Amino acid sequence: MSQVTDQESLYYLQVVRRQPVVIVKGEGTKVWDEDGKEYLDFTAGWAVNNLGHCHPVVADAVAEQARTLMQTSNQFYTVPQVKLAKLLVENSCMDRVFVCNSGAEAIEGCIKTARKYGRLNRDGAYEIITALDSFHGRTLAGVSATGQPHYQEAWQPLLPGFVHVPYNDIEAIRKATTDNTCAVMLEPVQGEGGVNVPDEDYLKEVRAWCDANNLLLIFDEIQVGVGRLGTLWGYETFGVEPDVMALAKGLGGGVPIGAFLMKEHAAVLSPGDHGSTFGGNALTCAAAAAVMDYIVENDVVKHAAEMGVLLKQGLEKLRDKLEFVAGVRGKGLLLGLEFVDDMAAAAVAACNEEGLLLNPVRPNILRFMPPLTITPDEIEQGLQRLENGLVKARAPQ
Ligand SMILES: *Cc1c(COP(=O)(O)O)cnc(C)c1O
């Protein structure tokens, strides 16, 4: 056993199930463990390292900013914060930005925005409709919004004001809407819920319903935003614009950062309503601005879309070849491989051996979310390692 894993079990709070891999270094799509073994990383820090590990543009931005200015508090203006906000607004349908430190915090901001909107425009309405199998983070408001009982049961009483409906079911949203409703919050594609892609028209119908009833439409783009679906923003994949959107994961290229953005009519928070000590910090904003700049300037999203097609085709070939693979789903570089039974954990363990890191998002589903900068060669190699791992995982012991 490695000293690191031993010490982790002694000193760290035991709340996460880890793979037995100590990652010490990363570059692009590759990472290395303590013994120098190389892996292709198809988890990318949970859809975070969109430019790959330690991209020089991110590393340089962090290093330079760290020597210039890291933290001032939001009592003052800083250059990187405004630069990032301008980049986000100019490259999206949104008008205003608030920068925070994580996805869960971005969701908190969206919830506060929705409640204030309801107070101002819907006669005090405060209920937010969210979807079953959604994931909106681990704070108490986040787990209350999340539509998965196993994230919620231990934390009763939850924050009131959330109504959960089946995903991809417009009628359920119509039925759940009351005078108390102020917003609908959805992931354009559910990530944590198992890579669930809605029908073509679903989000358009939700948009029309929200317009007709003066409800805010909030998209949780924490996982799908910043290029993941092969469009810069998840909403573009479906041709629907939300009023409010949450970002995090891919935004900082590896540094912890989140943001919530809104159109002008939803910019209801006013001085004193919200704040954060670290949120919008010069260091993380410099990194995120460098990521956004690089992605836009180098057409990384187009590349991601092309690589997504390649990876999906490869997975579909495996589905046709291996009788225990039931299906392939997803968009862009957020893909899922479904098995006929609960073999995802065994598949991940076997693929570790082969040098491929994967995420078992459900007992019967693997999630693929490699860096957007992955190359065709790395996809081919990854698919080969995947096939070897799956066959081994399936072989009689
Ligand atoms: C990861 C994730 C979150 C939570 O983000 P954290 O940074 O872990 O707090 C919320 N919503 C979605 C869709 C996510 O994928």
Short mmCIF file of C-alpha atoms and ligand atoms in Angstrom, two decimals:
data_model
loop_
_atom_site.label_atom_id
_atom_site.label_comp_id
_atom_site.label_asym_id
_atom_site.label_seq_id
_atom_site.Cartn_x
_atom_site.Cartn_y
_atom_site.Cartn_z
CA MET A 1 0.00 0.00 0.00
CA SER A 2 1.11 3.52 -0.70
CA GLN A 3 1.96 5.80 2.23
CA VAL A 4 -0.42 8.36 0.80
CA THR A 5 -3.44 6.05 0.83
CA ASP A 6 -2.55 4.85 4.36
CA GLN A 7 -2.30 8.37 5.66
CA GLU A 8 -5.46 9.46 3.90
CA SER A 9 -7.39 6.80 5.78
CA LEU A 10 -5.90 8.08 9.05
CA TYR A 11 -6.26 11.81 8.60
CA TYR A 12 -8.88 12.65 5.98
CA LEU A 13 -12.62 12.70 6.60
CA GLN A 14 -13.87 9.44 5.17
CA VAL A 15 -16.66 10.66 2.92
CA VAL A 16 -15.45 9.78 -0.56
CA ARG A 17 -14.94 6.44 -2.27
CA ARG A 18 -11.64 6.74 -4.09
CA GLN A 19 -9.92 4.69 -6.74
CA PRO A 20 -6.60 3.25 -5.52
CA VAL A 21 -4.59 5.68 -7.64
CA VAL A 22 -2.40 8.46 -6.23
CA ILE A 23 -2.07 11.02 -9.02
CA VAL A 24 1.12 13.05 -8.75
CA LYS A 25 1.35 14.79 -12.12
CA GLY A 26 -0.74 15.66 -15.14
CA GLU A 27 -0.19 16.96 -18.64
CA GLY A 28 -2.91 17.26 -21.27
CA THR A 29 -5.05 14.12 -21.25
CA LYS A 30 -2.43 12.15 -19.31
CA VAL A 31 -1.72 11.73 -15.61
CA TRP A 32 0.91 9.72 -13.76
CA ASP A 33 0.76 7.91 -10.43
CA GLU A 34 3.41 7.56 -7.70
CA ASP A 35 5.02 4.63 -9.47
CA GLY A 36 5.32 6.52 -12.73
CA LYS A 37 2.50 4.61 -14.38
CA GLU A 38 0.74 6.64 -17.09
CA TYR A 39 -3.03 6.87 -17.47
CA LEU A 40 -5.34 8.49 -20.00
CA ASP A 41 -7.68 10.59 -17.89
CA PHE A 42 -11.24 10.42 -19.23
CA THR A 43 -12.58 12.00 -16.02
CA ALA A 44 -10.68 15.32 -16.30
CA GLY A 45 -11.18 16.24 -12.65
CA TRP A 46 -14.95 15.71 -13.13
CA ALA A 47 -15.30 17.74 -16.30
CA VAL A 48 -13.04 20.45 -14.90
CA ASN A 49 -9.77 20.24 -16.83
CA ASN A 50 -11.31 21.23 -20.15
CA LEU A 51 -7.94 22.28 -21.57
CA GLY A 52 -6.28 19.17 -20.15
CA HIS A 53 -4.06 18.99 -17.08
CA CYS A 54 -1.72 21.90 -16.40
CA HIS A 55 -2.33 23.67 -19.70
CA PRO A 56 0.51 26.21 -20.08
CA VAL A 57 -1.97 29.03 -20.69
CA VAL A 58 -3.64 28.34 -17.32
CA ALA A 59 -0.39 27.65 -15.48
CA ASP A 60 1.16 30.87 -16.82
CA ALA A 61 -1.90 32.95 -15.97
CA VAL A 62 -1.89 31.59 -12.40
CA ALA A 63 1.86 32.06 -11.96
CA GLU A 64 1.83 35.59 -13.33
CA GLN A 65 -1.22 36.65 -11.33
CA ALA A 66 0.18 35.02 -8.17
CA ARG A 67 3.19 37.32 -8.45
CA THR A 68 1.03 40.37 -9.18
CA LEU A 69 -2.08 40.28 -7.01
CA MET A 70 -4.10 37.42 -5.52
CA GLN A 71 -6.81 38.70 -3.24
CA THR A 72 -8.17 42.13 -2.37
CA SER A 73 -11.75 41.53 -1.12
CA ASN A 74 -14.63 42.87 -3.16
CA GLN A 75 -14.38 46.23 -1.46
CA PHE A 76 -12.16 47.12 -4.42
CA TYR A 77 -12.09 46.71 -8.18
CA THR A 78 -9.63 44.33 -9.83
CA VAL A 79 -8.64 43.93 -13.46
CA PRO A 80 -9.00 40.11 -13.82
CA GLN A 81 -12.55 40.06 -12.37
CA VAL A 82 -13.82 42.62 -14.86
CA LYS A 83 -11.91 40.98 -17.71
CA LEU A 84 -13.56 37.62 -16.96
CA ALA A 85 -17.04 39.13 -16.63
CA LYS A 86 -16.63 40.94 -19.96
CA LEU A 87 -15.46 37.74 -21.70
CA LEU A 88 -18.42 35.78 -20.32
CA VAL A 89 -20.99 38.41 -21.27
CA GLU A 90 -19.54 39.01 -24.74
CA ASN A 91 -19.53 35.29 -25.51
CA SER A 92 -22.94 34.33 -24.13
CA CYS A 93 -26.57 35.50 -24.11
CA MET A 94 -26.12 36.80 -20.56
CA ASP A 95 -25.75 40.40 -19.37
CA ARG A 96 -24.29 40.19 -15.87
CA VAL A 97 -21.97 37.94 -13.89
CA PHE A 98 -21.28 37.19 -10.24
CA VAL A 99 -18.16 35.11 -9.60
CA CYS A 100 -18.01 32.64 -6.69
CA ASN A 101 -15.88 29.64 -5.75
CA SER A 102 -17.76 26.47 -6.66
CA GLY A 103 -20.77 25.01 -8.37
CA ALA A 104 -22.84 24.70 -5.22
CA GLU A 105 -22.27 28.38 -4.48
CA ALA A 106 -23.33 29.31 -8.01
CA ILE A 107 -26.58 27.39 -7.40
CA GLU A 108 -27.10 29.27 -4.13
CA GLY A 109 -26.87 32.50 -6.13
CA CYS A 110 -29.39 31.22 -8.67
CA ILE A 111 -31.82 30.26 -5.89
CA LYS A 112 -31.50 33.67 -4.23
CA THR A 113 -32.06 35.31 -7.62
CA ALA A 114 -35.19 33.20 -8.23
CA ARG A 115 -36.64 33.98 -4.79
CA LYS A 116 -36.00 37.70 -5.14
CA TYR A 117 -37.54 37.60 -8.62
CA GLY A 118 -40.62 35.89 -7.18
CA ARG A 119 -40.86 38.47 -4.44
CA LEU A 120 -40.65 41.36 -6.90
CA ASN A 121 -42.59 39.96 -9.84
CA ARG A 122 -44.74 37.04 -8.74
CA ASP A 123 -46.36 38.26 -5.56
CA GLY A 124 -43.93 36.54 -3.19
CA ALA A 125 -43.72 33.22 -5.04
CA TYR A 126 -40.68 31.21 -3.92
CA GLU A 127 -41.02 27.66 -5.20
CA ILE A 128 -38.55 26.34 -7.72
CA ILE A 129 -39.37 23.34 -9.90
CA THR A 130 -36.39 21.03 -10.42
CA ALA A 131 -36.01 17.57 -11.95
CA LEU A 132 -35.73 14.09 -10.51
CA ASP A 133 -32.22 12.65 -11.08
CA SER A 134 -30.82 16.19 -11.13
CA PHE A 135 -27.70 17.22 -9.27
CA HIS A 136 -27.22 20.76 -7.98
CA GLY A 137 -24.47 20.46 -5.37
CA ARG A 138 -23.90 19.53 -1.74
CA THR A 139 -24.87 22.59 0.30
CA LEU A 140 -28.20 22.31 2.08
CA ALA A 141 -29.93 24.40 -0.60
CA GLY A 142 -28.12 22.35 -3.25
CA VAL A 143 -29.26 18.98 -1.90
CA SER A 144 -32.76 20.40 -1.41
CA ALA A 145 -32.83 21.35 -5.10
CA THR A 146 -31.28 18.03 -6.14
CA GLY A 147 -33.86 15.42 -7.14
CA GLN A 148 -32.12 12.34 -5.73
CA PRO A 149 -33.24 11.02 -2.32
CA HIS A 150 -29.85 9.50 -1.43
CA TYR A 151 -28.26 12.98 -1.37
CA GLN A 152 -31.09 14.28 0.82
CA GLU A 153 -32.26 11.71 3.35
CA ALA A 154 -29.64 12.32 6.04
CA TRP A 155 -30.15 16.09 6.06
CA GLN A 156 -33.84 16.49 6.86
CA PRO A 157 -35.38 18.95 7.30
CA LEU A 158 -34.38 20.24 3.88
CA LEU A 159 -34.78 23.82 2.70
CA PRO A 160 -38.44 24.21 1.73
CA GLY A 161 -39.54 25.52 -1.64
CA PHE A 162 -38.47 22.84 -4.12
CA VAL A 163 -40.80 20.71 -6.20
CA HIS A 164 -39.31 17.76 -8.06
CA VAL A 165 -40.77 16.49 -11.32
CA PRO A 166 -39.64 13.82 -13.82
CA TYR A 167 -37.00 15.12 -16.25
CA ASN A 168 -37.92 15.42 -19.92
CA ASP A 169 -41.64 15.69 -19.10
CA ILE A 170 -43.11 19.11 -19.93
CA GLU A 171 -46.57 18.12 -18.73
CA ALA A 172 -45.15 17.45 -15.26
CA ILE A 173 -43.79 21.01 -15.11
CA ARG A 174 -47.14 22.45 -16.24
CA LYS A 175 -48.97 20.45 -13.55
CA ALA A 176 -46.48 21.40 -10.82
CA THR A 177 -46.72 25.14 -11.54
CA THR A 178 -48.78 27.09 -9.01
CA ASP A 179 -49.07 30.68 -7.79
CA ASN A 180 -46.13 29.83 -5.53
CA THR A 181 -43.77 28.99 -8.42
CA CYS A 182 -41.05 31.49 -9.29
CA ALA A 183 -38.63 29.45 -11.43
CA VAL A 184 -37.74 26.21 -13.18
CA MET A 185 -34.16 24.99 -12.79
CA LEU A 186 -32.76 22.26 -15.06
CA GLU A 187 -29.52 20.82 -16.38
CA PRO A 188 -29.57 20.94 -20.22
CA VAL A 189 -28.13 17.40 -20.02
CA GLN A 190 -28.16 15.66 -16.64
CA GLY A 191 -24.57 14.70 -15.83
CA GLU A 192 -24.45 13.16 -12.37
CA GLY A 193 -27.90 11.63 -12.98
CA GLY A 194 -26.41 9.29 -15.57
CA VAL A 195 -25.82 11.43 -18.70
CA ASN A 196 -29.51 11.94 -19.55
CA VAL A 197 -30.19 13.85 -22.77
CA PRO A 198 -33.70 15.33 -23.07
CA ASP A 199 -35.83 15.13 -26.20
CA GLU A 200 -35.15 17.75 -28.87
CA ASP A 201 -38.17 19.94 -27.95
CA TYR A 202 -38.26 19.60 -24.17
CA LEU A 203 -36.23 22.67 -23.24
CA LYS A 204 -37.98 24.77 -25.91
CA GLU A 205 -41.33 23.82 -24.39
CA VAL A 206 -40.06 24.64 -20.91
CA ARG A 207 -38.88 28.02 -22.22
CA ALA A 208 -42.33 28.75 -23.70
CA TRP A 209 -44.04 27.71 -20.45
CA CYS A 210 -41.78 29.96 -18.38
CA ASP A 211 -42.43 32.88 -20.75
CA ALA A 212 -46.18 32.36 -20.60
CA ASN A 213 -46.16 32.27 -16.78
CA ASN A 214 -43.47 34.81 -15.96
CA LEU A 215 -41.18 32.17 -14.41
CA LEU A 216 -37.40 32.37 -14.50
CA LEU A 217 -35.70 29.59 -16.44
CA ILE A 218 -32.43 28.67 -14.76
CA PHE A 219 -29.94 26.34 -16.43
CA ASP A 220 -27.43 24.55 -14.25
CA GLU A 221 -24.56 24.51 -16.75
CA ILE A 222 -21.96 23.70 -14.11
CA GLN A 223 -21.06 20.48 -15.91
CA VAL A 224 -22.19 21.13 -19.50
CA GLY A 225 -21.03 24.76 -19.85
CA VAL A 226 -17.69 25.89 -21.32
CA GLY A 227 -17.65 23.60 -24.34
CA ARG A 228 -18.51 20.22 -22.85
CA LEU A 229 -21.44 19.46 -25.19
CA GLY A 230 -19.60 20.61 -28.31
CA THR A 231 -21.15 24.07 -28.05
CA LEU A 232 -19.68 26.79 -25.83
CA TRP A 233 -22.82 26.74 -23.66
CA GLY A 234 -25.19 23.85 -23.15
CA TYR A 235 -28.19 26.02 -24.04
CA GLU A 236 -26.83 26.44 -27.59
CA THR A 237 -27.05 22.69 -28.16
CA PHE A 238 -30.81 22.97 -27.68
CA GLY A 239 -31.43 26.44 -29.16
CA VAL A 240 -32.92 27.81 -25.95
CA GLU A 241 -31.74 30.75 -23.85
CA PRO A 242 -32.18 30.62 -20.06
CA ASP A 243 -32.68 33.73 -17.92
CA VAL A 244 -30.09 32.65 -15.36
CA MET A 245 -27.22 30.19 -15.64
CA ALA A 246 -24.79 28.57 -13.22
CA LEU A 247 -21.21 27.75 -14.21
CA ALA A 248 -18.25 26.20 -12.41
CA LYS A 249 -16.33 23.03 -13.27
CA GLY A 250 -14.73 23.79 -16.67
CA LEU A 251 -14.64 27.54 -16.14
CA GLY A 252 -11.28 27.75 -14.36
CA GLY A 253 -9.30 25.07 -16.18
CA GLY A 254 -8.52 23.48 -12.80
CA VAL A 255 -8.71 26.35 -10.32
CA PRO A 256 -11.77 26.44 -8.04
CA ILE A 257 -14.25 28.95 -9.42
CA GLY A 258 -17.98 29.24 -10.07
CA ALA A 259 -20.26 31.92 -11.43
CA PHE A 260 -23.89 32.73 -11.91
CA LEU A 261 -24.97 34.84 -14.84
CA MET A 262 -28.25 36.42 -15.75
CA LYS A 263 -30.03 38.54 -18.31
CA GLU A 264 -30.75 42.12 -17.32
CA HIS A 265 -34.41 41.46 -16.40
CA ALA A 266 -33.22 38.80 -13.93
CA ALA A 267 -30.48 40.97 -12.41
CA VAL A 268 -32.64 41.51 -9.34
CA LEU A 269 -30.02 41.20 -6.61
CA SER A 270 -29.02 44.64 -5.35
CA PRO A 271 -26.30 46.04 -3.07
CA GLY A 272 -26.17 44.06 0.19
CA ASP A 273 -28.09 41.07 -1.21
CA HIS A 274 -25.10 38.88 -1.92
CA GLY A 275 -21.36 38.73 -1.49
CA SER A 276 -18.29 36.55 -1.08
CA THR A 277 -14.84 37.01 0.43
CA PHE A 278 -13.02 34.91 -2.15
CA GLY A 279 -15.57 35.06 -4.96
CA GLY A 280 -14.14 36.89 -7.95
CA ASN A 281 -10.64 36.70 -6.50
CA ALA A 282 -7.96 38.03 -8.87
CA LEU A 283 -6.04 34.74 -8.99
CA THR A 284 -8.94 32.49 -10.02
CA CYS A 285 -10.43 35.12 -12.33
CA ALA A 286 -7.10 35.46 -14.14
CA ALA A 287 -7.07 31.70 -14.70
CA ALA A 288 -10.68 31.61 -15.90
CA ALA A 289 -10.16 34.59 -18.20
CA ALA A 290 -7.17 32.81 -19.73
CA VAL A 291 -9.28 29.67 -20.23
CA MET A 292 -12.17 31.58 -21.84
CA ASP A 293 -9.81 33.56 -24.04
CA TYR A 294 -7.99 30.43 -25.19
CA ILE A 295 -11.19 28.48 -25.88
CA VAL A 296 -12.71 31.29 -27.94
CA GLU A 297 -9.51 32.21 -29.83
CA ASN A 298 -8.57 28.62 -30.71
CA ASP A 299 -11.97 27.19 -31.60
CA VAL A 300 -11.57 24.55 -28.89
CA VAL A 301 -15.33 24.01 -28.96
CA LYS A 302 -15.32 22.95 -32.61
CA HIS A 303 -12.52 20.51 -31.81
CA ALA A 304 -14.49 19.19 -28.83
CA ALA A 305 -17.53 18.61 -31.04
CA GLU A 306 -15.41 16.66 -33.54
CA MET A 307 -13.72 14.61 -30.82
CA GLY A 308 -17.14 13.94 -29.29
CA VAL A 309 -18.32 12.41 -32.56
CA LEU A 310 -15.19 10.25 -32.75
CA LEU A 311 -15.50 9.01 -29.18
CA LYS A 312 -19.22 8.32 -29.56
CA GLN A 313 -18.63 6.35 -32.76
CA GLY A 314 -15.99 4.29 -30.96
CA LEU A 315 -18.32 3.61 -28.05
CA GLU A 316 -21.09 2.61 -30.47
CA LYS A 317 -18.73 0.12 -32.11
CA LEU A 318 -18.06 -1.38 -28.68
CA ARG A 319 -21.80 -1.57 -28.05
CA ASP A 320 -22.25 -3.51 -31.29
CA LYS A 321 -19.32 -5.80 -30.47
CA LEU A 322 -19.80 -6.54 -26.75
CA GLU A 323 -23.09 -8.16 -25.78
CA PHE A 324 -22.99 -6.74 -22.21
CA VAL A 325 -22.98 -3.12 -23.43
CA ALA A 326 -26.57 -1.91 -23.63
CA GLY A 327 -26.27 1.61 -25.02
CA VAL A 328 -24.40 4.85 -25.63
CA ARG A 329 -25.74 8.29 -24.81
CA GLY A 330 -24.70 11.89 -24.39
CA LYS A 331 -23.63 14.94 -26.39
CA GLY A 332 -20.21 16.30 -27.31
CA LEU A 333 -17.63 15.10 -24.79
CA LEU A 334 -20.13 14.20 -22.08
CA LEU A 335 -20.94 10.60 -22.92
CA GLY A 336 -22.28 7.57 -21.10
CA LEU A 337 -21.90 3.86 -21.72
CA GLU A 338 -24.68 1.73 -20.28
CA PHE A 339 -24.27 -1.94 -19.34
CA VAL A 340 -26.91 -4.64 -19.12
CA ASP A 341 -26.11 -5.02 -15.40
CA ASP A 342 -24.22 -3.31 -12.55
CA MET A 343 -20.66 -3.78 -13.77
CA ALA A 344 -19.49 -0.14 -13.80
CA ALA A 345 -17.32 -0.45 -10.66
CA ALA A 346 -15.63 -3.61 -11.96
CA ALA A 347 -15.11 -1.92 -15.33
CA VAL A 348 -13.46 1.10 -13.71
CA ALA A 349 -11.11 -1.12 -11.67
CA ALA A 350 -10.13 -3.14 -14.75
CA CYS A 351 -9.61 0.03 -16.82
CA ASN A 352 -7.35 1.46 -14.08
CA GLU A 353 -5.11 -1.55 -14.66
CA GLU A 354 -5.14 -0.85 -18.38
CA GLY A 355 -4.20 2.80 -17.82
CA LEU A 356 -7.55 4.50 -18.38
CA LEU A 357 -9.34 6.56 -15.71
CA LEU A 358 -13.14 6.50 -15.85
CA ASN A 359 -16.10 7.52 -13.68
CA PRO A 360 -18.84 5.05 -12.66
CA VAL A 361 -21.68 7.57 -12.60
CA ARG A 362 -24.30 4.87 -11.93
CA PRO A 363 -23.87 1.20 -10.98
CA ASN A 364 -24.57 0.32 -14.63
CA ILE A 365 -23.23 3.44 -16.40
CA LEU A 366 -19.74 4.79 -17.11
CA ARG A 367 -19.34 8.51 -17.74
CA PHE A 368 -16.77 9.87 -20.22
CA MET A 369 -15.70 13.51 -19.87
CA PRO A 370 -12.12 13.82 -21.16
CA PRO A 371 -10.39 17.16 -21.75
CA LEU A 372 -11.85 19.07 -24.72
CA THR A 373 -8.32 19.12 -26.13
CA ILE A 374 -8.11 15.33 -26.42
CA THR A 375 -6.56 14.13 -29.71
CA PRO A 376 -7.84 11.46 -32.13
CA ASP A 377 -4.85 9.23 -31.16
CA GLU A 378 -5.73 9.51 -27.47
CA ILE A 379 -9.33 8.60 -28.24
CA GLU A 380 -8.22 5.54 -30.20
CA GLN A 381 -5.83 4.49 -27.43
CA GLY A 382 -8.46 5.10 -24.77
CA LEU A 383 -11.02 3.00 -26.64
CA GLN A 384 -8.52 0.16 -26.95
CA ARG A 385 -7.77 0.30 -23.22
CA LEU A 386 -11.49 0.46 -22.53
CA GLU A 387 -12.21 -2.63 -24.61
CA ASN A 388 -9.40 -4.55 -22.91
CA GLY A 389 -10.65 -3.47 -19.49
CA LEU A 390 -14.28 -4.33 -20.20
CA VAL A 391 -13.44 -7.76 -21.54
CA LYS A 392 -11.32 -8.46 -18.45
CA ALA A 393 -14.01 -7.16 -16.09
CA ARG A 394 -16.51 -9.48 -17.75
CA ALA A 395 -14.28 -12.58 -17.83
CA PRO A 396 -15.23 -15.32 -15.33
CA GLN A 397 -13.05 -14.98 -12.22
C1 LIG B 1 -20.68 19.38 -10.01
C2 LIG B 1 -22.03 19.94 -10.15
C3 LIG B 1 -22.56 20.80 -9.16
C4 LIG B 1 -21.83 21.12 -7.88
O1 LIG B 1 -20.61 21.77 -8.11
P1 LIG B 1 -19.52 21.81 -6.92
O2 LIG B 1 -18.43 22.65 -7.49
O3 LIG B 1 -19.11 20.39 -6.66
O4 LIG B 1 -20.16 22.42 -5.74
C5 LIG B 1 -23.81 21.33 -9.38
N1 LIG B 1 -24.51 21.05 -10.49
C6 LIG B 1 -24.02 20.25 -11.47
C7 LIG B 1 -24.82 20.02 -12.70
C8 LIG B 1 -22.77 19.66 -11.32
O5 LIG B 1 -22.31 18.83 -12.25
#
